[in-house]
mmCIF file of C-alpha atoms in Angstrom:
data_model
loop_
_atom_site.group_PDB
_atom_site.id
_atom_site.type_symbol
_atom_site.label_atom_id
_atom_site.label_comp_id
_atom_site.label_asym_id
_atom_site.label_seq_id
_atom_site.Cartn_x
_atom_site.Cartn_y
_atom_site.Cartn_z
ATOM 1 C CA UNK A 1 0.000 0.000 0.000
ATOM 2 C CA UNK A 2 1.135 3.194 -0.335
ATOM 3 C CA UNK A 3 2.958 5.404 2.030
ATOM 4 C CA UNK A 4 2.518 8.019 4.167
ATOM 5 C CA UNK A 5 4.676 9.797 6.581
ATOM 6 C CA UNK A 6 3.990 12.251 9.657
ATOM 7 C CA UNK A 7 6.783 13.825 11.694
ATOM 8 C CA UNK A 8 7.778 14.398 14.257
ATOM 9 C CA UNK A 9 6.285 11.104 16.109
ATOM 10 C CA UNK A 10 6.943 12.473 19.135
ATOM 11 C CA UNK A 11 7.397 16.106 20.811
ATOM 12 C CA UNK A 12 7.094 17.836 24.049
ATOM 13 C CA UNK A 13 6.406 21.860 23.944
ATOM 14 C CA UNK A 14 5.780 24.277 26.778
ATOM 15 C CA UNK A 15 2.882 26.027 27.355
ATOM 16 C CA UNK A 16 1.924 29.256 24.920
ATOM 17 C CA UNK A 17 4.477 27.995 22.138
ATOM 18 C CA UNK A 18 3.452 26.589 18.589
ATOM 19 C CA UNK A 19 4.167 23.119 17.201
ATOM 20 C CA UNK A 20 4.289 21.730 13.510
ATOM 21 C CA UNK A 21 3.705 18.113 12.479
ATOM 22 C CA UNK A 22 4.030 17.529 9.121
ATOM 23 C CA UNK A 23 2.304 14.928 7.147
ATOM 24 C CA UNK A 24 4.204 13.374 3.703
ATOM 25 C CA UNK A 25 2.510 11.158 1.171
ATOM 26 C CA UNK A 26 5.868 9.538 0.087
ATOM 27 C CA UNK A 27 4.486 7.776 -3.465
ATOM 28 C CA UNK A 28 1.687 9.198 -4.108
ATOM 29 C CA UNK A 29 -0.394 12.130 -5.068
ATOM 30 C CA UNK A 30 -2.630 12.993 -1.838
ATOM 31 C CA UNK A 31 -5.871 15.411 -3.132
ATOM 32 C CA UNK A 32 -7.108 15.512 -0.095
ATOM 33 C CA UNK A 33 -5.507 14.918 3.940
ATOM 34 C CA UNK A 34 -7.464 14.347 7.049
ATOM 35 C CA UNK A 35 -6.115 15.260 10.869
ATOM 36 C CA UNK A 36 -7.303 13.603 13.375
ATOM 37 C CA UNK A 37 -6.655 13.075 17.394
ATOM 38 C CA UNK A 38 -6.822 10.616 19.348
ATOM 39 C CA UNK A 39 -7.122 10.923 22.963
ATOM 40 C CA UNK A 40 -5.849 7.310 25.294
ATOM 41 C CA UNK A 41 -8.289 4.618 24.870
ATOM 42 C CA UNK A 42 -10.512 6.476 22.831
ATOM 43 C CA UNK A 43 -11.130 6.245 18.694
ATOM 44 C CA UNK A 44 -9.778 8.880 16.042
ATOM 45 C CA UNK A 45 -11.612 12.359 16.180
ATOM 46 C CA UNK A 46 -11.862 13.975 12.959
ATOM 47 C CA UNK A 47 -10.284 17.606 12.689
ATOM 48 C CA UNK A 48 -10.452 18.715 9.679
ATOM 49 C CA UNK A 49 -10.612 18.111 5.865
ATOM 50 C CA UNK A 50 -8.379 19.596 3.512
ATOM 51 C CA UNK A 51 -8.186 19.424 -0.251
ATOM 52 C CA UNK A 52 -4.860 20.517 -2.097
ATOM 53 C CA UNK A 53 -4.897 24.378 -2.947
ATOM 54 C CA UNK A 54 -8.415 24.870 -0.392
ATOM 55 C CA UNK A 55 -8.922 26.041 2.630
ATOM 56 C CA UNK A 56 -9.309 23.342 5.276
ATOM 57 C CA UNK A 57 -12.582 22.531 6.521
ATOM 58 C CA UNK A 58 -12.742 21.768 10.190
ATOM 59 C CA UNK A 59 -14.805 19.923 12.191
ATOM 60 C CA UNK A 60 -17.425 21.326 14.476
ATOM 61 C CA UNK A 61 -15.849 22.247 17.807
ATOM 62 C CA UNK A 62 -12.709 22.451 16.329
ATOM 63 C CA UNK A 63 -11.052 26.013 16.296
ATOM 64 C CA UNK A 64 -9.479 27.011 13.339
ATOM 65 C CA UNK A 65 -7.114 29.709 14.603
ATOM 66 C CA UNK A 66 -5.580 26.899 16.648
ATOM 67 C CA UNK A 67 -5.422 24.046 14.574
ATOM 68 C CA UNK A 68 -3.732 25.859 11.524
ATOM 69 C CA UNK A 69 -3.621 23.151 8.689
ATOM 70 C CA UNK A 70 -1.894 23.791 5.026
ATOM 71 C CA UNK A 71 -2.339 21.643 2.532
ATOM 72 C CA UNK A 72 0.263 23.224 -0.016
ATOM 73 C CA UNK A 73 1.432 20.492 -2.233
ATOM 74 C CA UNK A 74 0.506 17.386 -3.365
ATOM 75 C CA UNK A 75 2.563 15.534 -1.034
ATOM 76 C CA UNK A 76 2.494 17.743 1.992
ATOM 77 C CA UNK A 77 0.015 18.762 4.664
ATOM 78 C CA UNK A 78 1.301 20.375 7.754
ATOM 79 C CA UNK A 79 -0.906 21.408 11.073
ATOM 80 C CA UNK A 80 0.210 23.633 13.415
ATOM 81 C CA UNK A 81 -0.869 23.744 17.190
ATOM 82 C CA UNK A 82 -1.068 27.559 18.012
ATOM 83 C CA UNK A 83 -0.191 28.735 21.819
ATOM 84 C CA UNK A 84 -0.321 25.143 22.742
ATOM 85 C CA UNK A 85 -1.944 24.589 26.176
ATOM 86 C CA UNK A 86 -2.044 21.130 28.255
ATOM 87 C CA UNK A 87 -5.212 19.893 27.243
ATOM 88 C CA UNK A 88 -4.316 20.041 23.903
ATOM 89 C CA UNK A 89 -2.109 17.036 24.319
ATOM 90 C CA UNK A 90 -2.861 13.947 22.097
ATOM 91 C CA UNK A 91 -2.339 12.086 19.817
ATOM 92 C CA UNK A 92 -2.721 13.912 16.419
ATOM 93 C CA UNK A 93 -2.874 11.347 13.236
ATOM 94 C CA UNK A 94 -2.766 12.610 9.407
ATOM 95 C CA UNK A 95 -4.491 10.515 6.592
ATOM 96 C CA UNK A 96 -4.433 10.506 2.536
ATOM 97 C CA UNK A 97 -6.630 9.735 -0.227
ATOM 98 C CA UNK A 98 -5.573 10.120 -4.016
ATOM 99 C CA UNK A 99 -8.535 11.214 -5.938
ATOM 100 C CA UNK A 100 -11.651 9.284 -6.281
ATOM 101 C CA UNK A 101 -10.045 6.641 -4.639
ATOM 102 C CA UNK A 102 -11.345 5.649 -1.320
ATOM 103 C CA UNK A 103 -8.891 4.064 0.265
ATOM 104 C CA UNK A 104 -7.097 5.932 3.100
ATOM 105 C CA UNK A 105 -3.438 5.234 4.155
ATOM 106 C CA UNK A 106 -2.531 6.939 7.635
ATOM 107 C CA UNK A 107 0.443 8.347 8.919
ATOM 108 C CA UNK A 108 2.222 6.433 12.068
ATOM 109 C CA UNK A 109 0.841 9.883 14.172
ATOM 110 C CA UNK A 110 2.258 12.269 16.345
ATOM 111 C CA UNK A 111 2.246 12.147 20.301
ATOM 112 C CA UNK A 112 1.833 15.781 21.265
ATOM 113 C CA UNK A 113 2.886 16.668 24.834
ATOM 114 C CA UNK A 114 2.080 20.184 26.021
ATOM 115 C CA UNK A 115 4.413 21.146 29.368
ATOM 116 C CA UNK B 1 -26.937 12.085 13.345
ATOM 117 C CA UNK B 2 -24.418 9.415 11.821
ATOM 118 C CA UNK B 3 -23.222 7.081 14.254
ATOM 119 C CA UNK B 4 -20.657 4.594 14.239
ATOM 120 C CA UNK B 5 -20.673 2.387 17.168
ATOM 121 C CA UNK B 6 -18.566 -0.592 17.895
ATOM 122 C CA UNK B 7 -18.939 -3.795 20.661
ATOM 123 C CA UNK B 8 -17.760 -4.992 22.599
ATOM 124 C CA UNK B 9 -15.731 -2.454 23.933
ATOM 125 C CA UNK B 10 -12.570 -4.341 24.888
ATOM 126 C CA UNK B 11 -12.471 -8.421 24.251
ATOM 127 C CA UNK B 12 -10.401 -11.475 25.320
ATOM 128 C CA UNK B 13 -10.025 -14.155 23.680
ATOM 129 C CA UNK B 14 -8.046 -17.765 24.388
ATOM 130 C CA UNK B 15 -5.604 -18.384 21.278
ATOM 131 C CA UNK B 16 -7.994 -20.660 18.765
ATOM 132 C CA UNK B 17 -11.308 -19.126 20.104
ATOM 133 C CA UNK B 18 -13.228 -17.768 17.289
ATOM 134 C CA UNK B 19 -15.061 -14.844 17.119
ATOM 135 C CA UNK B 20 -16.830 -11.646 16.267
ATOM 136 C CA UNK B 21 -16.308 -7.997 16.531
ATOM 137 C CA UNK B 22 -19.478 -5.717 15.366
ATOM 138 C CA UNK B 23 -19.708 -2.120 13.839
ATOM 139 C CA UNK B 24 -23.218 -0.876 13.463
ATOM 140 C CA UNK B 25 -23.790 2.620 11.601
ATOM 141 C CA UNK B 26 -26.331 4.869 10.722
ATOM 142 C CA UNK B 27 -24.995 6.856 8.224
ATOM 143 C CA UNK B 28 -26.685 8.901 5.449
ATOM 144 C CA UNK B 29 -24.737 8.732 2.033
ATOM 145 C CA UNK B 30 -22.702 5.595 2.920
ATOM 146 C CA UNK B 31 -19.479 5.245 -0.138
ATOM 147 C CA UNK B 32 -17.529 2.885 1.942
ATOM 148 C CA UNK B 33 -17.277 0.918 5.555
ATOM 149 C CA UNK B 34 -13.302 0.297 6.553
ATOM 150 C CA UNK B 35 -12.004 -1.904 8.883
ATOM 151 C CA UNK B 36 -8.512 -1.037 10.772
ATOM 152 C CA UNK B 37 -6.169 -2.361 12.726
ATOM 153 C CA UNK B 38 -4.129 0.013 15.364
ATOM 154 C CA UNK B 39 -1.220 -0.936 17.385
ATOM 155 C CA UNK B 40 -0.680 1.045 20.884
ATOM 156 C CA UNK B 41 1.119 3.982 19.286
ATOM 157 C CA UNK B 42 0.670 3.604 15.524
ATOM 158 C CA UNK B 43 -1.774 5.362 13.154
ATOM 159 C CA UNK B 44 -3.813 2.659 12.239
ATOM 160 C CA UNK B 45 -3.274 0.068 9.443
ATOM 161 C CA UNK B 46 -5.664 -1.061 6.743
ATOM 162 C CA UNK B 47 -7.437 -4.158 6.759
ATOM 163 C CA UNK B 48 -10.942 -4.241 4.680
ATOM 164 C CA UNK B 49 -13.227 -1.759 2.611
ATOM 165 C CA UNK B 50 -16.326 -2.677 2.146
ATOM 166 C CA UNK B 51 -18.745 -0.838 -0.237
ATOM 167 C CA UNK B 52 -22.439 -3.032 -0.320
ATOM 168 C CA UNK B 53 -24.695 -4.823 2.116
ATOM 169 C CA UNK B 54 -24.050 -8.911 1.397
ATOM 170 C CA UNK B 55 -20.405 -8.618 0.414
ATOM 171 C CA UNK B 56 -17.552 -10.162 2.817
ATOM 172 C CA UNK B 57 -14.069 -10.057 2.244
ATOM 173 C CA UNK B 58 -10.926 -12.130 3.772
ATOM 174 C CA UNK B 59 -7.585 -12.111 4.954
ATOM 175 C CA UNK B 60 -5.967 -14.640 6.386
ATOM 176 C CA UNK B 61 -7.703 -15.136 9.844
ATOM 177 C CA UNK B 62 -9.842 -12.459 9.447
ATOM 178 C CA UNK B 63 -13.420 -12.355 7.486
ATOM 179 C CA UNK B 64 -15.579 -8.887 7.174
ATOM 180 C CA UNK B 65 -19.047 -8.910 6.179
ATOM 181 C CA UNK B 66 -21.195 -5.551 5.841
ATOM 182 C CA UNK B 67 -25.501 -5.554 6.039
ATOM 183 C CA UNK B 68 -27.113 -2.022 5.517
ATOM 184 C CA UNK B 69 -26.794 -1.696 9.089
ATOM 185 C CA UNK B 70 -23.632 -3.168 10.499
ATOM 186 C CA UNK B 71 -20.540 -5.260 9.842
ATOM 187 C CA UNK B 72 -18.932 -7.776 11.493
ATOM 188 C CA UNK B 73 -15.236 -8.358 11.738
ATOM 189 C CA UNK B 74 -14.559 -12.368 12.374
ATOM 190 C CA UNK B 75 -11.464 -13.717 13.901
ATOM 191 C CA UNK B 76 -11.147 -17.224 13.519
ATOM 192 C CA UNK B 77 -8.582 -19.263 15.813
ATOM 193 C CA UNK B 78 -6.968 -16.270 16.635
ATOM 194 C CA UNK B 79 -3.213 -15.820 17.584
ATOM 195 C CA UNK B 80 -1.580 -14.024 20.195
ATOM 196 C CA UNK B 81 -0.470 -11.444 17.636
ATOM 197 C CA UNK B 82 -3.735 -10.722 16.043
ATOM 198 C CA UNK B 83 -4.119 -8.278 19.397
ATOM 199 C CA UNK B 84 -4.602 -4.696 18.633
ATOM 200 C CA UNK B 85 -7.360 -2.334 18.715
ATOM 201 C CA UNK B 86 -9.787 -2.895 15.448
ATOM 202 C CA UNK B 87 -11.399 -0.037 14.262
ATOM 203 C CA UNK B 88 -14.513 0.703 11.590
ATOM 204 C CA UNK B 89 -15.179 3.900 9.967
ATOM 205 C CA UNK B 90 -17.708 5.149 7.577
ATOM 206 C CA UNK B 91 -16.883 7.026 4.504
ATOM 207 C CA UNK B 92 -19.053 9.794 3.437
ATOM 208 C CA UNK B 93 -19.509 12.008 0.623
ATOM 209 C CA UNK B 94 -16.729 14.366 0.667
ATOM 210 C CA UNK B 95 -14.041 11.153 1.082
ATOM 211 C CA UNK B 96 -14.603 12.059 5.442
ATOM 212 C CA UNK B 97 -14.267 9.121 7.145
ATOM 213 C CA UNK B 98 -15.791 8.758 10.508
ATOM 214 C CA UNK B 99 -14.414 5.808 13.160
ATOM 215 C CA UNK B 100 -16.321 3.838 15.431
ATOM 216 C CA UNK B 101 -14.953 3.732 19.451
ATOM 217 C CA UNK B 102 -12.856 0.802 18.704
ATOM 218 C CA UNK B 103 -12.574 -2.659 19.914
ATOM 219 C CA UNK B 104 -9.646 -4.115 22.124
ATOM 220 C CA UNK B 105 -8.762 -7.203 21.733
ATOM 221 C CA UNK B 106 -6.495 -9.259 23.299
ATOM 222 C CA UNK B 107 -5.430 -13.204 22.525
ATOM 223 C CA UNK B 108 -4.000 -15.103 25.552
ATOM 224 C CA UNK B 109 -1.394 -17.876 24.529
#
C-alpha cells in the first residue's frame, strides 16, 4: 500500500508555544488529507478536511485559529498547534486519499505533549 | 446524526477461540465501511473496505461482512499477535471518514 509519513512522532512543547507536524505522502499524489486526534483509549476524532490548494474545513468544535492546517502540495500537509496549552495534548494522526479513490493510508501519528 | 458504534468495547479471547467484533452505523450517504487495525502507538493500518450490504471479504484469519446496518469483523482461531485495537469507519460524501470507538482485543497464549 502506499505510504505516508507524519513527523515528528513524538514532541514535548511548553505552554503558549506553537508546534508543527508535518504529514508526507511519500508515493503518491494525496488530493485531499485528514487530521485527526486521538485521545488514550478512545477512537480517532476527525479535525479537519483539507483538499490541495483549499482552505481546510474543520470539524465542528474544532477552532481554526488553533489548529492551523496547510495543505500546499501534493505531497504535503502540515498542522500547526497555536499557543499550545495542556489539554491540547494527544495524539494527532494525518491521513491521505488520491482522488476518487477511497482508500485511506494513515500516517504512524504524532504524540503531542504540552508542558 | 451518523453514528458509528462498535462492541464490545474491549475483548479477550483464548488463542484458537473464534469470534466476532461488530460495527453498526447509521450513516446517510454511505461510499464505503473500513475496517482497521491500530497498534498502541501507531496510526492505524488497513485491513478491509467494504462498499455493499451482502459482500464479505478475507484475509488470512480475518473475514468482514457488511448488512445495511452493520458489519462484522470475524477472527477465527486467533493468535496471540492478532491483538490490537480494530477499528470501523464510515466514509461519506466528501471522502470524510468517521471511526467507530474501537474494539480491544487481546489473545491469551
Amino acid at each position: 500500500g502506499a505510504v505516508v509519513s507524519q513527523h515528528p512522532s513524538r514532541v514535548i512543547c511548553k505552554s503558549g508555544t506553537s508546534v508543527k507536524i508535518e504529514c508526507r505522502s511519500l508515493d503518491f499524489q494525496a488530493t485531499t488529507m485528514f487530521w485527526y486526534r486521538q485521545f488514550p483509549k478512545q477512537s480517532l476524532m476527525l479535525m479537519a478536511t483539507s483538499n490541495e490548494g483549499s482552505k481546510a474545513t474543520y470539524e465542528q468544535g474544532v477552532e481554526k485559529d488553533k489548529f492551523l492546517i496547510n495543505h500546499a502540495s501534493l505531497t504535503l500537509s502540515t498542522l500547526t498547534v497555536t499557543s499550545a496549552h495542556p489539554e491540547d495534548s494527544s495524539f494527532y494522526i494525518c491521513s491521505a486519499t488520491q482522488g476518487a479513490n477511497t482508500e485511506a493510508f494513515f500516517g504512524q501519528g504524532t504524540r503531542l505533549t504540552v508542558v | 446524526e451518523d453514528q458509528v458504534t462498535q462492541s464490545p468495547e474491549a475483548l479477550r479471547l483464548q488463542e484458537g477461540e473464534s469470534s466476532s467484533l461488530n460495527c453498526s452505523y447509521t450513516v446517510s450517504g454511505l461510499r464505503g465501511l473500513f475496517w482497521y487495525r491500530q497498534d498502541p502507538g501507531k496510526g492505524p493500518e488497513f485491513l478491509f473496505t467494504l462498499y455493499s450490504a451482502g459482500e464479505e471479504k478475507e484475509k488470512e484469519r480475518l473475514k468482514a461482512t457488511l448488512t445495511k446496518k452493520e458489519s462484522f469483523l470475524h477472527i477465527t482461531a486467533p493468535k496471540p499477535e492478532d491483538s490490537a485495537t480494530y477499528l470501523c469507519a464510515v466514509l461519506r460524501g466528501g471522502n470524510q471518514f468517521y471511526f467507530g470507538t474501537g474494539t480491544s482485543l487481546t489473545v491469551i497464549p
